[in-house]
Every structure is written in structure tokens, then in C-alpha cells.
GROMACS .gro file of C-alpha atoms in nm:
model
  240
    1MET     CA    1   0.003   0.001   0.011
    2SER     CA    2   0.110   0.345  -0.062
    3SER     CA    3  -0.027   0.694  -0.024
    4LYS     CA    4   0.063   1.095  -0.148
    5GLN     CA    5   0.240   1.309  -0.017
    6ARG     CA    6   0.246   1.696  -0.100
    7ARG     CA    7   0.617   1.825  -0.200
    8ILE     CA    8   0.701   2.177  -0.278
    9VAL     CA    9   0.990   2.242  -0.528
   10ASP     CA   10   1.091   2.638  -0.517
   11LEU     CA   11   1.217   2.750  -0.849
   12SER     CA   12   1.297   3.119  -0.755
   13HIS     CA   13   1.620   3.236  -0.734
   14PRO     CA   14   1.617   3.479  -0.395
   15ILE     CA   15   1.632   3.887  -0.452
   16ARG     CA   16   1.981   3.977  -0.255
   17HIS     CA   17   2.107   4.346  -0.222
   18GLY     CA   18   2.298   4.418  -0.499
   19MET     CA   19   2.289   4.127  -0.700
   20ILE     CA   20   2.309   4.131  -1.095
   21THR     CA   21   2.002   3.953  -1.297
   22TYR     CA   22   2.068   4.081  -1.631
   23PRO     CA   23   2.402   4.264  -1.751
   24GLY     CA   24   2.351   4.612  -1.766
   25LEU     CA   25   2.058   4.629  -1.522
   26PRO     CA   26   2.121   4.783  -1.148
   27GLY     CA   27   2.092   4.520  -0.879
   28PRO     CA   28   1.838   4.570  -0.619
   29GLU     CA   29   1.898   4.803  -0.295
   30ILE     CA   30   1.743   4.633  -0.002
   31GLY     CA   31   1.784   4.821   0.352
   32ASP     CA   32   1.553   4.991   0.643
   33HIS     CA   33   1.252   5.229   0.638
   34LEU     CA   34   1.242   5.157   1.034
   35THR     CA   35   1.478   5.004   1.173
   36ARG     CA   36   1.427   4.787   1.524
   37GLU     CA   37   1.573   4.999   1.738
   38ALA     CA   38   1.410   5.303   1.618
   39SER     CA   39   1.097   5.149   1.663
   40ARG     CA   40   1.125   5.101   2.024
   41GLU     CA   41   1.014   5.468   2.018
   42ILE     CA   42   0.683   5.407   1.893
   43TYR     CA   43   0.574   5.109   2.027
   44ALA     CA   44   0.528   4.981   2.409
   45PRO     CA   45   0.817   4.849   2.590
   46GLY     CA   46   0.920   4.504   2.492
   47THR     CA   47   0.740   4.556   2.141
   48GLU     CA   48   0.965   4.626   1.832
   49PHE     CA   49   0.908   4.625   1.436
   50ALA     CA   50   1.157   4.590   1.127
   51MET     CA   51   1.002   4.781   0.810
   52GLY     CA   52   1.249   4.721   0.492
   53ARG     CA   53   1.215   4.905   0.161
   54ILE     CA   54   1.380   4.811  -0.186
   55SER     CA   55   1.468   4.974  -0.502
   56MET     CA   56   1.472   4.751  -0.809
   57VAL     CA   57   1.406   4.732  -1.166
   58SER     CA   58   1.132   4.519  -1.207
   59ASN     CA   59   1.356   4.259  -1.432
   60THR     CA   60   1.508   4.129  -1.144
   61GLY     CA   61   1.524   3.714  -0.987
   62THR     CA   62   1.313   3.496  -1.162
   63TYR     CA   63   1.009   3.713  -1.296
   64VAL     CA   64   0.750   3.738  -1.537
   65ASP     CA   65   0.646   3.895  -1.854
   66SER     CA   66   0.276   4.026  -1.883
   67PRO     CA   67   0.174   4.142  -2.251
   68TYR     CA   68   0.207   4.485  -2.138
   69HIS     CA   69   0.592   4.430  -2.122
   70ARG     CA   70   0.618   4.422  -2.511
   71PHE     CA   71   0.275   4.587  -2.590
   72ASP     CA   72   0.146   4.910  -2.494
   73GLY     CA   73  -0.255   4.821  -2.415
   74GLY     CA   74  -0.166   4.456  -2.332
   75HIS     CA   75  -0.292   4.305  -2.024
   76ASP     CA   76  -0.018   4.456  -1.726
   77LEU     CA   77   0.066   4.284  -1.424
   78ALA     CA   78  -0.296   4.399  -1.275
   79GLY     CA   79  -0.470   4.285  -1.575
   80LEU     CA   80  -0.330   3.900  -1.583
   81PRO     CA   81  -0.585   3.641  -1.520
   82LEU     CA   82  -0.492   3.408  -1.248
   83SER     CA   83  -0.592   3.135  -1.406
   84SER     CA   84  -0.267   3.199  -1.635
   85LEU     CA   85  -0.049   3.204  -1.346
   86ILE     CA   86  -0.119   2.970  -1.084
   87ASP     CA   87  -0.234   2.590  -1.029
   88LEU     CA   88  -0.128   2.510  -1.388
   89ASP     CA   89  -0.078   2.157  -1.502
   90GLY     CA   90   0.292   2.153  -1.544
   91LEU     CA   91   0.532   2.035  -1.804
   92VAL     CA   92   0.897   2.013  -1.823
   93VAL     CA   93   1.096   2.035  -2.147
   94ARG     CA   94   1.422   1.868  -2.114
   95VAL     CA   95   1.683   2.044  -2.360
   96PRO     CA   96   2.043   1.798  -2.416
   97ASP     CA   97   2.318   1.977  -2.329
   98THR     CA   98   2.515   1.976  -2.672
   99GLY     CA   99   2.606   2.315  -2.737
  100ARG     CA  100   2.314   2.423  -2.923
  101ARG     CA  101   2.204   2.741  -2.799
  102ALA     CA  102   1.839   2.746  -3.019
  103VAL     CA  103   1.564   2.573  -2.913
  104ASP     CA  104   1.322   2.444  -3.195
  105ARG     CA  105   1.003   2.324  -3.310
  106GLU     CA  106   1.153   1.960  -3.329
  107ALA     CA  107   1.281   1.985  -2.944
  108LEU     CA  108   0.887   2.049  -2.874
  109LEU     CA  109   0.690   1.809  -3.147
  110PRO     CA  110   0.694   1.516  -2.896
  111TYR     CA  111   0.536   1.704  -2.612
  112ASP     CA  112   0.133   1.800  -2.542
  113VAL     CA  113   0.151   2.160  -2.447
  114THR     CA  114  -0.190   2.223  -2.480
  115GLY     CA  115  -0.334   2.378  -2.152
  116ARG     CA  116  -0.024   2.352  -1.973
  117ALA     CA  117   0.277   2.570  -1.825
  118VAL     CA  118   0.575   2.463  -2.049
  119LEU     CA  119   0.906   2.509  -1.867
  120ILE     CA  120   1.224   2.466  -2.093
  121HIS     CA  121   1.491   2.313  -1.871
  122THR     CA  122   1.815   2.405  -2.004
  123GLY     CA  123   2.034   2.366  -1.691
  124TRP     CA  124   2.140   2.708  -1.772
  125ASP     CA  125   2.101   2.835  -1.422
  126ARG     CA  126   2.395   2.642  -1.294
  127HIS     CA  127   2.583   2.972  -1.408
  128TRP     CA  128   2.361   3.175  -1.238
  129GLY     CA  129   2.581   3.495  -1.024
  130THR     CA  130   2.851   3.415  -1.265
  131GLU     CA  131   2.985   3.655  -1.560
  132ARG     CA  132   2.899   3.311  -1.780
  133TYR     CA  133   2.530   3.347  -1.707
  134GLY     CA  134   2.495   3.651  -1.960
  135HIS     CA  135   2.634   3.547  -2.225
  136GLY     CA  136   2.568   3.281  -2.468
  137HIS     CA  137   2.247   3.121  -2.323
  138PRO     CA  138   1.990   2.917  -2.507
  139TYR     CA  139   1.667   3.043  -2.625
  140LEU     CA  140   1.352   2.977  -2.802
  141THR     CA  141   1.357   3.022  -3.189
  142ALA     CA  142   1.025   3.170  -3.401
  143ASP     CA  143   0.921   2.859  -3.527
  144ALA     CA  144   0.894   2.680  -3.144
  145VAL     CA  145   0.733   2.990  -3.053
  146ALA     CA  146   0.465   2.931  -3.297
  147LEU     CA  147   0.394   2.574  -3.184
  148LEU     CA  148   0.329   2.655  -2.836
  149VAL     CA  149   0.126   2.911  -2.964
  150GLU     CA  150  -0.083   2.651  -3.187
  151ARG     CA  151  -0.105   2.431  -2.936
  152GLY     CA  152  -0.271   2.639  -2.656
  153ALA     CA  153   0.024   2.667  -2.395
  154VAL     CA  154  -0.079   2.860  -2.131
  155LEU     CA  155   0.267   2.987  -2.005
  156VAL     CA  156   0.613   2.910  -2.086
  157GLY     CA  157   0.908   2.939  -1.861
  158ILE     CA  158   1.262   2.914  -1.892
  159ASP     CA  159   1.619   2.861  -1.652
  160SER     CA  160   1.811   3.073  -1.869
  161LEU     CA  161   1.857   3.470  -1.945
  162ASN     CA  162   1.620   3.516  -2.166
  163ILE     CA  163   1.366   3.326  -2.392
  164ASP     CA  164   1.494   3.555  -2.657
  165ASP     CA  165   1.819   3.532  -2.849
  166THR     CA  166   1.930   3.870  -2.713
  167ASP     CA  167   2.118   3.944  -3.026
  168ASP     CA  168   1.791   3.950  -3.223
  169GLY     CA  169   1.672   4.282  -3.196
  170THR     CA  170   1.300   4.212  -3.292
  171ARG     CA  171   1.268   3.950  -2.968
  172PRO     CA  172   1.030   3.676  -3.149
  173ALA     CA  173   1.003   3.454  -2.858
  174HIS     CA  174   0.825   3.737  -2.648
  175THR     CA  175   0.682   3.910  -2.944
  176GLY     CA  176   0.491   3.556  -3.033
  177LEU     CA  177   0.392   3.450  -2.664
  178LEU     CA  178   0.306   3.796  -2.519
  179ALA     CA  179   0.087   3.900  -2.865
  180ALA     CA  180  -0.134   3.550  -2.765
  181GLY     CA  181  -0.143   3.645  -2.390
  182ILE     CA  182   0.107   3.370  -2.324
  183PRO     CA  183   0.289   3.518  -1.969
  184VAL     CA  184   0.668   3.441  -1.996
  185VAL     CA  185   0.903   3.321  -1.640
  186GLU     CA  186   1.263   3.412  -1.685
  187HIS     CA  187   1.515   3.314  -1.452
  188LEU     CA  188   1.397   3.027  -1.305
  189ARG     CA  189   1.591   2.748  -1.118
  190GLY     CA  190   1.625   2.381  -0.990
  191LEU     CA  191   1.385   2.211  -1.288
  192GLU     CA  192   1.612   1.894  -1.269
  193GLN     CA  193   1.430   1.846  -0.962
  194LEU     CA  194   1.065   1.785  -1.125
  195PRO     CA  195   0.958   1.493  -1.333
  196PRO     CA  196   0.849   1.564  -1.692
  197ARG     CA  197   0.453   1.560  -1.594
  198GLY     CA  198   0.234   1.512  -1.282
  199PHE     CA  199   0.305   1.874  -1.076
  200ARG     CA  200   0.112   2.195  -1.036
  201PHE     CA  201   0.313   2.532  -1.135
  202HIS     CA  202   0.239   2.866  -0.970
  203ALA     CA  203   0.413   3.221  -1.059
  204ALA     CA  204   0.179   3.464  -0.922
  205PRO     CA  205   0.324   3.839  -0.911
  206PRO     CA  206   0.166   4.138  -0.713
  207ALA     CA  207  -0.086   4.323  -0.878
  208VAL     CA  208   0.056   4.583  -0.983
  209GLU     CA  209  -0.099   4.851  -1.246
  210GLY     CA  210   0.066   4.992  -1.528
  211MET     CA  211   0.443   4.771  -1.514
  212GLY     CA  212   0.459   4.501  -1.686
  213THR     CA  213   0.762   4.258  -1.537
  214PHE     CA  214   0.769   4.165  -1.190
  215PRO     CA  215   0.972   3.891  -0.951
  216VAL     CA  216   0.736   3.626  -0.883
  217ARG     CA  217   0.829   3.313  -0.610
  218ALA     CA  218   0.793   3.050  -0.843
  219TYR     CA  219   0.727   2.676  -0.742
  220ALA     CA  220   0.575   2.363  -0.827
  221LEU     CA  221   0.350   2.119  -0.599
  222LEU     CA  222   0.391   1.731  -0.638
  223ASP     CA  223   0.202   1.474  -0.508
  224ASP     CA  224   0.473   1.195  -0.430
  225GLU     CA  225   0.424   0.830  -0.359
  226VAL     CA  226   0.486   0.717   0.009
  227ALA     CA  227   0.513   0.355   0.107
  228ALA     CA  228   0.283   0.269   0.375
  229ASP     CA  229   0.590   0.205   0.629
  230ASP     CA  230   0.680   0.589   0.550
  231ALA     CA  231   0.364   0.726   0.578
  232PRO     CA  232   0.314   0.958   0.887
  233ALA     CA  233   0.118   0.744   1.164
  234THR     CA  234  -0.233   0.852   1.252
  235GLY     CA  235  -0.453   0.738   1.512
  236ALA     CA  236  -0.648   0.874   1.840
  237ALA     CA  237  -0.372   1.044   1.975
  238GLY     CA  238  -0.478   1.456   1.893
  239GLY     CA  239  -0.755   1.339   1.713
  240VAL     CA  240  -1.149   1.456   1.747
   0.00000   0.00000   0.00000
């Protein structure tokens, strides 16, 4: 006999003071708005609080792109339906490390992407925090994007610097996906921890009006099989 146990896999990079997400963009500035020491002058003896502040570009850490990021008049963060960001049927597409940067249509053909969050696992996140991360990253080709749009993917994510080739100023991947209303999540990590199927994906940003990108806490929920001998004991103790 076996049962299922819920497991959470964090797929986001932590945001730290001064870290670089994308070459040329400034790192976040994290500090205090109200220190614990200063708060002691406001609250009752023995009661203290810390209130932080952060200044950053919206493309920081693991973040989602909404259509507004690319298109004037597209859905901004507040306009994105939660149904396109949370509790999505997840699919991992593993890309062999052959040294070829382009992920094309042929790489996606074996997969049923319809109605799913399609996460492209390239392994590029191993370079996160190094100069290497910002150069020569894997990306999706225009024909791969066309397939994702044609077959009705709900969200597309990738564990590299950009879903586009940054040498191509037309940005065909962003253009095709966001024109179709498909959110893009970039700078994922840890996709090797996920199975190809059988998990739920979540990546919701704050509902900020007039902004097209923002960091998310992306994660997956999996129901793992647990042998009966390993399952938590249940009984009268603590019961009702």
C-alpha cells in the first residue's frame, strides 16, 4: 500500500542586495525604512518591528513578463488573470546539453503542451551569479514559439537569461508569446528536481497596475508516492 505526500519545489532565485540578474541592469537596493531600534521609540516597551524598503528594476530575480511588457495596451500585471499564473498543469521539456543554443520546434514536437505551463529545462541556471550566465544562453526560436501558440500553451518558462536570443533585436519569442496573451517566466532554477509531468506550477506576481514585469515566487507542487511504512502515523492521539 502507498499514499501520496505533497512536496513543494522552489523554482525561484532569492533576491539579494546588489545582485545582478541581467547584464547592464542595476541590482536591487535593500535597506531599512524603520529599524528595530527606531521602532522602540514608537511602540510599547518590549515591542519592536522592522520595516524594510527595496528599490529595483522590475526585471529582477525570477520574474514574469505580461503582455504589457511588450505591447502598449496589453494586460499589465494587475490585468493578468490568475488562471494563467497559478495551479497550472506543468510540463518540463528537457533540452540536451549539446552546445546548441537554439531550442526549436523539433524539440517541442513530442510534447502535449495544450493547456499547460511549459517549462524549458536547459540547465543554464548553473551559471547564475557568474559572468557566464549573461552570455551565450539557450533560447526559443520563432518556430518553437509558433508551435506553443498554435497548440495553446498557457504559460512558458525557461531557466536561462532570456527566452529570446538577445542578439536579435526583434525579440520573436517575447513578441509571439505575449501577443497571444501567454505569460513568460524567465530565470527559473531547479527544474531538474521536477518530473516531466504530474505537478502543478504557480508563479503569481503582485497585481501592480501599469507595470509589465515583476519578480515571482515560482514553485511546483508534487504528489509523491509514499510507502505505507513511511507514511505519518494516524490514530486517536490528537484526534477529534
